[in-house]
Short mmCIF file of C-alpha atoms in Angstrom, two decimals:
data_model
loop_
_atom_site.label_atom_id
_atom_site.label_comp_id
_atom_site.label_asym_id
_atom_site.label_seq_id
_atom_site.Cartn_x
_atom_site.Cartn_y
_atom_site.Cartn_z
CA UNK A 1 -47.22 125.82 -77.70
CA UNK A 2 -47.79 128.45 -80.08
CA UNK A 3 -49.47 126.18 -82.26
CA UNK A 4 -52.11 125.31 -79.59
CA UNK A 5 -52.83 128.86 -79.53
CA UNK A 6 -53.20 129.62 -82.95
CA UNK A 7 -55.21 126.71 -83.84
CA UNK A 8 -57.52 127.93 -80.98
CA UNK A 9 -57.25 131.78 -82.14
CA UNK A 10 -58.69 130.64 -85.44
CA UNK A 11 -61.11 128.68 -84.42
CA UNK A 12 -62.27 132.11 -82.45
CA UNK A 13 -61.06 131.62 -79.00
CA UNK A 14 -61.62 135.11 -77.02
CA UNK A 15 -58.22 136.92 -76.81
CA UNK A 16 -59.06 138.96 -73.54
CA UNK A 17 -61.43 135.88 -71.77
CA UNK A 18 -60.26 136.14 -68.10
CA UNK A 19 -60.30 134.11 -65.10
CA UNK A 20 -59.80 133.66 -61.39
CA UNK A 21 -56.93 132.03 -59.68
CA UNK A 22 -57.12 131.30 -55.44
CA UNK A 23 -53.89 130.32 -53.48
CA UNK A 24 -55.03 129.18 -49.97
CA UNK A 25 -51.42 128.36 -48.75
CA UNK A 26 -50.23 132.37 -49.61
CA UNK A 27 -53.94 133.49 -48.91
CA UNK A 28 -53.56 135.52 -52.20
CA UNK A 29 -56.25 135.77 -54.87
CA UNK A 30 -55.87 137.03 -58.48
CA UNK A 31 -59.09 137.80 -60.77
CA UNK A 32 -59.09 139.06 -64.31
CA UNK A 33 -56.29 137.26 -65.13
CA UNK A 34 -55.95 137.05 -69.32
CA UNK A 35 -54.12 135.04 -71.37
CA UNK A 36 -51.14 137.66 -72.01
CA UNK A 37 -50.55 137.24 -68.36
CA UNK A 38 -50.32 133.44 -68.47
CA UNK A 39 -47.81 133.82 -71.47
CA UNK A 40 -45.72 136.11 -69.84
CA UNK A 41 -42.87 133.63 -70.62
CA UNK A 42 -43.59 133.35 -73.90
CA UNK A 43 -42.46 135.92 -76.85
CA UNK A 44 -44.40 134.59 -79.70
CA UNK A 45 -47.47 133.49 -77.72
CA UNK A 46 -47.78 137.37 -76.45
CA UNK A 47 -46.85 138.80 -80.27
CA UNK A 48 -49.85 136.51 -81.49
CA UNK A 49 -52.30 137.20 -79.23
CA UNK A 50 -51.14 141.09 -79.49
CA UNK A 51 -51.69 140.70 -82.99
CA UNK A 52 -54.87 139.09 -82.68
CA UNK A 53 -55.81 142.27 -80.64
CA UNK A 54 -55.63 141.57 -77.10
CA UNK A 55 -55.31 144.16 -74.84
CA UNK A 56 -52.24 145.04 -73.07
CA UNK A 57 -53.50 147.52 -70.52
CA UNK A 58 -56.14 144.88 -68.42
CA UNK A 59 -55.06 144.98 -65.47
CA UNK A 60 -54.34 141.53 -62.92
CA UNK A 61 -56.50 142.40 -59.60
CA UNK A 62 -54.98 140.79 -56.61
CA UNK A 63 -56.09 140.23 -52.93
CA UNK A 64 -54.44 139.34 -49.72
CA UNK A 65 -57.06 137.52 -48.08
CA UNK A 66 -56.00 138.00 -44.89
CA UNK A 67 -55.06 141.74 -44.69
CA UNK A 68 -57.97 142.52 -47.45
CA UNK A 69 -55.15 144.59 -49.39
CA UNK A 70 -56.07 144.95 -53.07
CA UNK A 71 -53.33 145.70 -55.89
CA UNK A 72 -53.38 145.51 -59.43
CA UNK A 73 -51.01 144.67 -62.80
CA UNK A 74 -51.06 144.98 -66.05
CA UNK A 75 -49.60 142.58 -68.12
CA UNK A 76 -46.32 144.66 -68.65
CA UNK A 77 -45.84 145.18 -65.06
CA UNK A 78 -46.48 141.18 -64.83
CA UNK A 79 -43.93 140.36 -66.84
CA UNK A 80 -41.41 142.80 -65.68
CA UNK A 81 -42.16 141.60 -62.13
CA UNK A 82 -41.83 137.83 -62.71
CA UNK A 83 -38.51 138.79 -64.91
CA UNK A 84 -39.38 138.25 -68.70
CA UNK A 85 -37.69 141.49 -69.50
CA UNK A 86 -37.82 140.67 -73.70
CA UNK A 87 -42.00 140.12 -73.27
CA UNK A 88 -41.96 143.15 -71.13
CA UNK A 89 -40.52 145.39 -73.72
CA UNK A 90 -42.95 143.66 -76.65
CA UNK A 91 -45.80 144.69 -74.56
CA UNK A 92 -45.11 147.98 -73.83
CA UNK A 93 -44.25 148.30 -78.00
CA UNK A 94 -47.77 146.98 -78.48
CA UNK A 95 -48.91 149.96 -76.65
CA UNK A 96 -47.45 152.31 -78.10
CA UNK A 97 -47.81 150.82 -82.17
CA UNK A 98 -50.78 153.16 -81.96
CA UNK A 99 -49.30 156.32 -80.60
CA UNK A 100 -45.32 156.72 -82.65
CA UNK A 101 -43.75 160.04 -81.02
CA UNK A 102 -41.36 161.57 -83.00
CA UNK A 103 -38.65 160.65 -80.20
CA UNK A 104 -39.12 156.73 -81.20
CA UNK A 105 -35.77 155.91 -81.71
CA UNK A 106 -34.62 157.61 -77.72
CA UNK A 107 -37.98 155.91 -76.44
CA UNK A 108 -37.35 152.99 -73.93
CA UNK A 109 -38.98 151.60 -70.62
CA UNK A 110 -37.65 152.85 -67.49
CA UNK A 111 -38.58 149.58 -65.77
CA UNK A 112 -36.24 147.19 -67.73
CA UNK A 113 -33.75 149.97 -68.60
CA UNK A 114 -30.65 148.00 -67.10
CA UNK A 115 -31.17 145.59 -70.25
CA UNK A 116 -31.75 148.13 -73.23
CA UNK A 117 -28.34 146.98 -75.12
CA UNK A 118 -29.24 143.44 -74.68
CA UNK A 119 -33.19 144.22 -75.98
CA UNK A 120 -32.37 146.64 -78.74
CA UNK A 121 -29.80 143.97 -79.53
CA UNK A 122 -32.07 141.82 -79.90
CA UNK A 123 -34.76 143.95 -81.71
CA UNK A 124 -32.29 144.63 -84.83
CA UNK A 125 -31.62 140.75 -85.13
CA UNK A 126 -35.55 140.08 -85.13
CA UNK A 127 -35.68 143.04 -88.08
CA UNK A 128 -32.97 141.50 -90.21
CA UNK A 129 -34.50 137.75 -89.87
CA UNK A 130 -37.89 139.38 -91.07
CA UNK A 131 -36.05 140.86 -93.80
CA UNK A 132 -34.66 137.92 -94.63
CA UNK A 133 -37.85 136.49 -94.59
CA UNK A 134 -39.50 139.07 -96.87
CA UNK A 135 -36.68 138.62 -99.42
CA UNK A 136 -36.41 134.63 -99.51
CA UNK A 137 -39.93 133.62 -98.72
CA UNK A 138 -43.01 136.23 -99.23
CA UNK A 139 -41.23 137.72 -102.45
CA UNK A 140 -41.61 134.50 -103.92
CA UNK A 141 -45.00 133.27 -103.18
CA UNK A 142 -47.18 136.47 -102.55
CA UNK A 143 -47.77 137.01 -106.34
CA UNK A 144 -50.57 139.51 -107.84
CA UNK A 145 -51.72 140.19 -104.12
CA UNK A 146 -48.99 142.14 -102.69
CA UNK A 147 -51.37 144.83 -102.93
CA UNK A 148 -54.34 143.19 -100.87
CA UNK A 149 -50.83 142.50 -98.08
CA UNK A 150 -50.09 145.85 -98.26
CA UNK A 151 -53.72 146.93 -97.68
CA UNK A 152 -53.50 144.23 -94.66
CA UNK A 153 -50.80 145.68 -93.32
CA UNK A 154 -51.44 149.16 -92.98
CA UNK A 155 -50.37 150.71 -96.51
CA UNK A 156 -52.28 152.79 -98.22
CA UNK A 157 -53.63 153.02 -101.76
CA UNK A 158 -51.45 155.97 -102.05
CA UNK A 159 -48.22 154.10 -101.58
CA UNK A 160 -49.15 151.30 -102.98
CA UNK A 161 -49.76 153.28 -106.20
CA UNK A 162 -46.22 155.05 -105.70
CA UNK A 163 -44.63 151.77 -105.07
CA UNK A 164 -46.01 149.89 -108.15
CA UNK A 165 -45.09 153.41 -110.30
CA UNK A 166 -41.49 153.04 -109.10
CA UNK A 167 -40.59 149.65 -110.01
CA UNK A 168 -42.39 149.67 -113.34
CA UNK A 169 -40.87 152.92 -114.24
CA UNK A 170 -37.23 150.64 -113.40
CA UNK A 171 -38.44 147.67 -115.16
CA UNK A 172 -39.04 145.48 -112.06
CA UNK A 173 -42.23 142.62 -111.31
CA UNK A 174 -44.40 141.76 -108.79
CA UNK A 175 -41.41 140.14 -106.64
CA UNK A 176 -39.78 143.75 -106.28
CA UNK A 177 -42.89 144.90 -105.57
CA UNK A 178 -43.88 142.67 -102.98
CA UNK A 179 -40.45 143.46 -101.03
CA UNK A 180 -40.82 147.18 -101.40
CA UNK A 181 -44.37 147.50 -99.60
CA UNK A 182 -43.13 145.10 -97.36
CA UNK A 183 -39.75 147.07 -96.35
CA UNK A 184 -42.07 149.84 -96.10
CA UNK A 185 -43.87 147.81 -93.30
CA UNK A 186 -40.90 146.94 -91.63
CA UNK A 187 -39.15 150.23 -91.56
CA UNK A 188 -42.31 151.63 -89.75
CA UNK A 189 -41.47 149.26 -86.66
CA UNK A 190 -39.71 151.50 -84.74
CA UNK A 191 -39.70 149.33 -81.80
CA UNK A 192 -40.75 145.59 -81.62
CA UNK A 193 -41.49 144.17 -85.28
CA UNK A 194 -44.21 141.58 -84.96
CA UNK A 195 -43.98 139.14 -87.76
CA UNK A 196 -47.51 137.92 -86.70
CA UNK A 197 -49.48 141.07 -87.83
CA UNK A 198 -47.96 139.38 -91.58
CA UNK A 199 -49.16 136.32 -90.19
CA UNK A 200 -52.64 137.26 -89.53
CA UNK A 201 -53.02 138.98 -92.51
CA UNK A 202 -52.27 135.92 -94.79
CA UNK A 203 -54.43 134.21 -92.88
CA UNK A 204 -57.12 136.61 -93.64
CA UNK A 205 -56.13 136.01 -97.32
CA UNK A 206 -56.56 132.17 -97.05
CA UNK A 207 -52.78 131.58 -97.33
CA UNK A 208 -52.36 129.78 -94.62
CA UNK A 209 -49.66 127.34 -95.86
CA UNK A 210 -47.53 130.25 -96.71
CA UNK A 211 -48.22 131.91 -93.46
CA UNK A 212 -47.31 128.77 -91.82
CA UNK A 213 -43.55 128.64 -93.99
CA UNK A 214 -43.06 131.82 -92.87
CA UNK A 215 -43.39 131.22 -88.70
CA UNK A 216 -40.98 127.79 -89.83
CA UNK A 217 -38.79 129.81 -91.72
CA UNK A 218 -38.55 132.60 -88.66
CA UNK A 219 -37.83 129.40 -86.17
CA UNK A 220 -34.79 128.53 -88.66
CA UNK A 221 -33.06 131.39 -88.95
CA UNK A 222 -33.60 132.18 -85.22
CA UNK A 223 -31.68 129.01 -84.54
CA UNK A 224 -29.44 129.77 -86.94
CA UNK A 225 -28.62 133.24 -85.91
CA UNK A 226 -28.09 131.74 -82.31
CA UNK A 227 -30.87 133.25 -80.56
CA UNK A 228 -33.68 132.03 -78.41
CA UNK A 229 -35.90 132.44 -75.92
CA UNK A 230 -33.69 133.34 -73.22
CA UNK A 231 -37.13 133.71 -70.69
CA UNK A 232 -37.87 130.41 -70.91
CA UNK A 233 -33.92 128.87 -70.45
CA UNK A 234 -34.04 131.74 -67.29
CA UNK A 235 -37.27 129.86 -65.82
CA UNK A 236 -35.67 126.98 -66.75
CA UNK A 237 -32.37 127.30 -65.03
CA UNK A 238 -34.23 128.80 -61.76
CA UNK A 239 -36.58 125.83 -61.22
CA UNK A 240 -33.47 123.41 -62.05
CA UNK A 241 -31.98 124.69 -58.93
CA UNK A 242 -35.22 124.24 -56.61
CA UNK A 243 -35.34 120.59 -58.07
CA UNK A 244 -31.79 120.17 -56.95
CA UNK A 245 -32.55 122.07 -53.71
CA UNK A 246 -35.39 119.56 -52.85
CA UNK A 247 -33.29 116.55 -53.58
CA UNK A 248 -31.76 117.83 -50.35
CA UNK A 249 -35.02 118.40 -48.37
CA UNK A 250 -34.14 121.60 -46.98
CA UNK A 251 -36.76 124.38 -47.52
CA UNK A 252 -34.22 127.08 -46.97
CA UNK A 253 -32.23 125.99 -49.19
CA UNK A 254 -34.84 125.95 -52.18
CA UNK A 255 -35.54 129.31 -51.26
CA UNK A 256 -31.76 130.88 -51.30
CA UNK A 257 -31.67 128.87 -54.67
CA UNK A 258 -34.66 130.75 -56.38
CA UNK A 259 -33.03 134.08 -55.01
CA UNK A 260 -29.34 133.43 -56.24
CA UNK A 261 -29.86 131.53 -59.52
CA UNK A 262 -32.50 134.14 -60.96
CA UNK A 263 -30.14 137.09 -60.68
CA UNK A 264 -26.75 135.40 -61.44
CA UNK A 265 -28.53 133.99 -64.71
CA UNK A 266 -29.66 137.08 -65.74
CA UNK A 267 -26.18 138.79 -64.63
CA UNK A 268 -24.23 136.30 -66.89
CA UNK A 269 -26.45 136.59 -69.74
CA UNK A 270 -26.17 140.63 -70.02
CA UNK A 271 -22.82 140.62 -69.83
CA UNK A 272 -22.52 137.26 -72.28
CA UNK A 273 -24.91 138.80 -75.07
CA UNK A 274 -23.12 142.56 -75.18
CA UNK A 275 -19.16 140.60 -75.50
CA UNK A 276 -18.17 139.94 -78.73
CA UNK A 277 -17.70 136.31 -78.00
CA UNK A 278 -21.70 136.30 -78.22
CA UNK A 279 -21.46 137.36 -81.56
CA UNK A 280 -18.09 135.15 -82.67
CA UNK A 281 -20.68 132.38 -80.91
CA UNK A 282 -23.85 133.03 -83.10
CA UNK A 283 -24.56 130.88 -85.85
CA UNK A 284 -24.68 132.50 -89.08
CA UNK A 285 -25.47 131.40 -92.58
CA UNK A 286 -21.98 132.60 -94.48
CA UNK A 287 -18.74 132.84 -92.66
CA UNK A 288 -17.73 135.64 -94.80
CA UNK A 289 -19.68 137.88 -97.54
CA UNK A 290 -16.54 139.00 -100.53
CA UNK A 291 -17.45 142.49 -101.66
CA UNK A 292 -15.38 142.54 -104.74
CA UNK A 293 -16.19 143.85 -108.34
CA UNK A 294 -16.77 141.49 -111.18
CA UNK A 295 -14.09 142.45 -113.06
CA UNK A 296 -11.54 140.76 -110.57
CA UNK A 297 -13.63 137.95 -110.01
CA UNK A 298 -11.47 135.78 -112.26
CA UNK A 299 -8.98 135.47 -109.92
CA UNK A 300 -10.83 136.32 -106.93
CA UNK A 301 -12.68 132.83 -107.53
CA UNK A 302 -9.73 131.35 -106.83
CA UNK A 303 -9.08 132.66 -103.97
CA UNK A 304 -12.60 131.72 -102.55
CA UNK A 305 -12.15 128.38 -103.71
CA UNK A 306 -9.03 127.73 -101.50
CA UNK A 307 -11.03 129.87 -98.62
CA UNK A 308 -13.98 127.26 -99.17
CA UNK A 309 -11.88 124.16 -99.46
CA UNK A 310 -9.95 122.17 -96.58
CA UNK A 311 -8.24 123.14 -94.16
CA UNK A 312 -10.48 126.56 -93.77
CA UNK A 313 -13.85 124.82 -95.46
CA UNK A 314 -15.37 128.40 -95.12
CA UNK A 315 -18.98 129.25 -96.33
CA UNK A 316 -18.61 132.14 -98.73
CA UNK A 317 -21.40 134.34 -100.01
CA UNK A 318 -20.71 135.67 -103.26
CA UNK A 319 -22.60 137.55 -105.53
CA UNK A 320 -23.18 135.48 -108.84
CA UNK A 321 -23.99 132.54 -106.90
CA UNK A 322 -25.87 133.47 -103.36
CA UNK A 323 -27.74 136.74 -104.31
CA UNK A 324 -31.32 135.95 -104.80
CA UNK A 325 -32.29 136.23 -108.55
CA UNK A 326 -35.74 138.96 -108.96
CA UNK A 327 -34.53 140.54 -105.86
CA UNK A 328 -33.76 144.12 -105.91
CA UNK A 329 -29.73 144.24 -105.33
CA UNK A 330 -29.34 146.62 -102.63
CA UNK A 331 -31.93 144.13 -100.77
CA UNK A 332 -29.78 141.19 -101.77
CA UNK A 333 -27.16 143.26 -100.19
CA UNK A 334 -28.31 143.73 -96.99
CA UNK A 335 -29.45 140.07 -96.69
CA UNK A 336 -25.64 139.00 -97.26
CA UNK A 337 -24.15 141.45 -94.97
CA UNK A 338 -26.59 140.36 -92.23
CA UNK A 339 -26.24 136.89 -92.58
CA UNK A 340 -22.40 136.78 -92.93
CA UNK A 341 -19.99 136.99 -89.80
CA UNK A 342 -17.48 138.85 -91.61
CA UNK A 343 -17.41 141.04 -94.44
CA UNK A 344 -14.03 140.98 -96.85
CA UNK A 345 -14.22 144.29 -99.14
CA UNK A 346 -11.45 143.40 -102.10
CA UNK A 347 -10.30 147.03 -102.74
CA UNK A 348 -9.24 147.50 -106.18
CA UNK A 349 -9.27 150.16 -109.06
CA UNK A 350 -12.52 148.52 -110.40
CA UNK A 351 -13.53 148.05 -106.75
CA UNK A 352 -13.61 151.96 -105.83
CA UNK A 353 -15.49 152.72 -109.50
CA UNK A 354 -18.34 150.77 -109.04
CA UNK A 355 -21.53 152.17 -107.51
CA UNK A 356 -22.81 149.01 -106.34
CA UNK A 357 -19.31 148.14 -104.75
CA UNK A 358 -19.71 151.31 -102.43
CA UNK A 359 -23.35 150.70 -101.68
CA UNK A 360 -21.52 147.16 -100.03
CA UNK A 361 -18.81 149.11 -98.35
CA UNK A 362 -21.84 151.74 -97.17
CA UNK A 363 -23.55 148.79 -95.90
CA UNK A 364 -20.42 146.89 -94.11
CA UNK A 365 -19.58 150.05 -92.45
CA UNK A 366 -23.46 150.31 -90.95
CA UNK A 367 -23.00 147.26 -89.71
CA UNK A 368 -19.47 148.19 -88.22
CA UNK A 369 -21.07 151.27 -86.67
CA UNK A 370 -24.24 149.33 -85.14
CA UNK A 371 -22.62 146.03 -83.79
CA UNK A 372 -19.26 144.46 -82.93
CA UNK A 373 -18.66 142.77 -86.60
#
């Protein structure tokens, strides 16, 4: 549970403490095992402990006992061995948060290259949850300290400065403020964002309760965006069909299981998550996000009334009521089109004058270009 672990992280549990493992009935032995390797299966458990600072490069030793062979893995190549192709790719962004090339964006594992759609995927629906999250949750609550965040986080007093000269120079508070140094962090997450470095840092600012709404938050909108940890349902499904196999006592027969289930699982799922029934499947907050200029809205209210009453009883974002009040616009507007299944644009003479009306149709069509909506 990732709660186990952080309680234990906090209470100054060594992130890199290894052990020793002996199978007599495989005569295989592993040393130097560390706690990334046992939560190979685990996303979040291997973000927080990355976060925390353990290290991704120690290496597994193992030993055949009988044959005296000696081989080694770290915990990337552990988790792209046993499967866990997501935690594979999380690692190997941990290692290279340090070292950014300038060929970031092209930059991808060879080893788990036959799932890069369903990864990157992925990736860009764990970036707009986190925006979410900075527009909802930390704008509200972070206060007079988005500075010491920023600081946390990797900003300098530079930007910070910049930042804060921005928004006062455009009349805006400490809410607008918080969400800029914050998108700043984001943006610079050119491959796996990991919400816990935010974590760990309010907990280094004793505020822990908000750090806490924040991981709750990020479960909610996962399950509401339709995602989860597909690892974990793959182990799952793989030992469901060895249970089933030794119902029927036959030994070969748990073993052809474990061979066919793993790879028709993981066949199924590829294909499932890159169709656009995946996406018609995934749980979103708004059926539909009206881009329409407020000069029509008086009879473009009526129309979302009879879209949001029976038979269709559609949820509609719409701007005067959903958009987050303090919150920068175009930041209200990407939150909308993100968490929307479908965008309807209501093109009109007012429509095409307005600025902020083609800053929605500039986002829509983003979205259009980078996924199947």
């Amino acid at each position: 549970h990732v709660e186990v672990v952080q309680q234990l992280l906090k209470a100054g549990a060594d992130v890199d403490k290894t052990m020793e493992l002996e199978a007599p009935e495989t005569k295989m032995e592993w040393t130097n095992i560390s706690p990334l390797n046992f939560a190979s299966g685990h996303m979040d458990i291997v973000n927080l402990l990355v976060s925390a600072g353990a290290d991704t490069t120690c290496p597994v030793i193992t030993k055949n006992t009988v044959t005296g062979e000696v081989g080694e893995e770290s915990p990337f190549d552990f988790a792209v061995g046993y499967g866990y192709h997501l935690t594979a790719y999380t690692l190997w962004s941990a290692s290279k948060r340090d070292n950014v090339s300038h060929e970031a964006d092209h930059e991808f594992p060879s080893e788990i290259s036959a799932h890069q759609y369903a990864i990157e995927a992925r990736r860009q629906t764990e970036k707009s949850i986190i925006r979410t999250l900075i527009i909802t949750i930390l704008s509200e609550h972070v206060g007079r300290r988005w500075r010491e965040l920023g600081r946390h986080l990797g900003l300098t007093d530079v930007e910070l400065d910049d930042i804060e000269r921005r928004c006062n120079l455009n009349l805006r508070g400490l809410k607008e403020m918080t969400v800029e140094s914050l998108l700043v962090w984001l943006d610079r997450q050119l491959y796996w964002p990991n919400i816990f470095d935010v974590w760990w840092a309010l907990q280094d600012m004793q505020m822990a309760d908000l750090a806490d709404r924040v991981l709750q938050t990020l479960t909610d909108e996962r399950n509401l965006a339709g995602v989860k940890d597909e690892v974990e349902e793959e182990y799952d499904e793989v030992y469901d069909e060895e249970d089933d196999s030794e119902q029927k006592g036959s030994e070969k027969a748990k073993a052809a299981a474990k061979t066919r289930a793993k790879p028709f699982f993981k066949m199924f799922k590829n294909l499932f998550i890159s169709s656009p029934v995946s996406r018609w499947l995934r749980k979103f907050r708004f059926d539909a996000f009206v881009s329409a200029n407020q000069r029509d809205f008086s009879w473009v209210n009526e129309w979302v009334q009879q879209l949001e009453s029976p038979p269709y009883n559609l949820k509609i974002c719409v701007h005067h009521r959903d958009f987050k009040s303090g919150v920068p616009i175009t930041h209200n507007i990407d939150w909308a089109v993100a968490n929307s299944r479908k965008i309807l644009m209501v093109i009109s003479p007012n429509y095409l004058a307005s600025n902020w009306c083609k800053v929605e149709l500039k986002a829509a069509i983003e979205k259009e270009l980078s996924s199947d909506k």
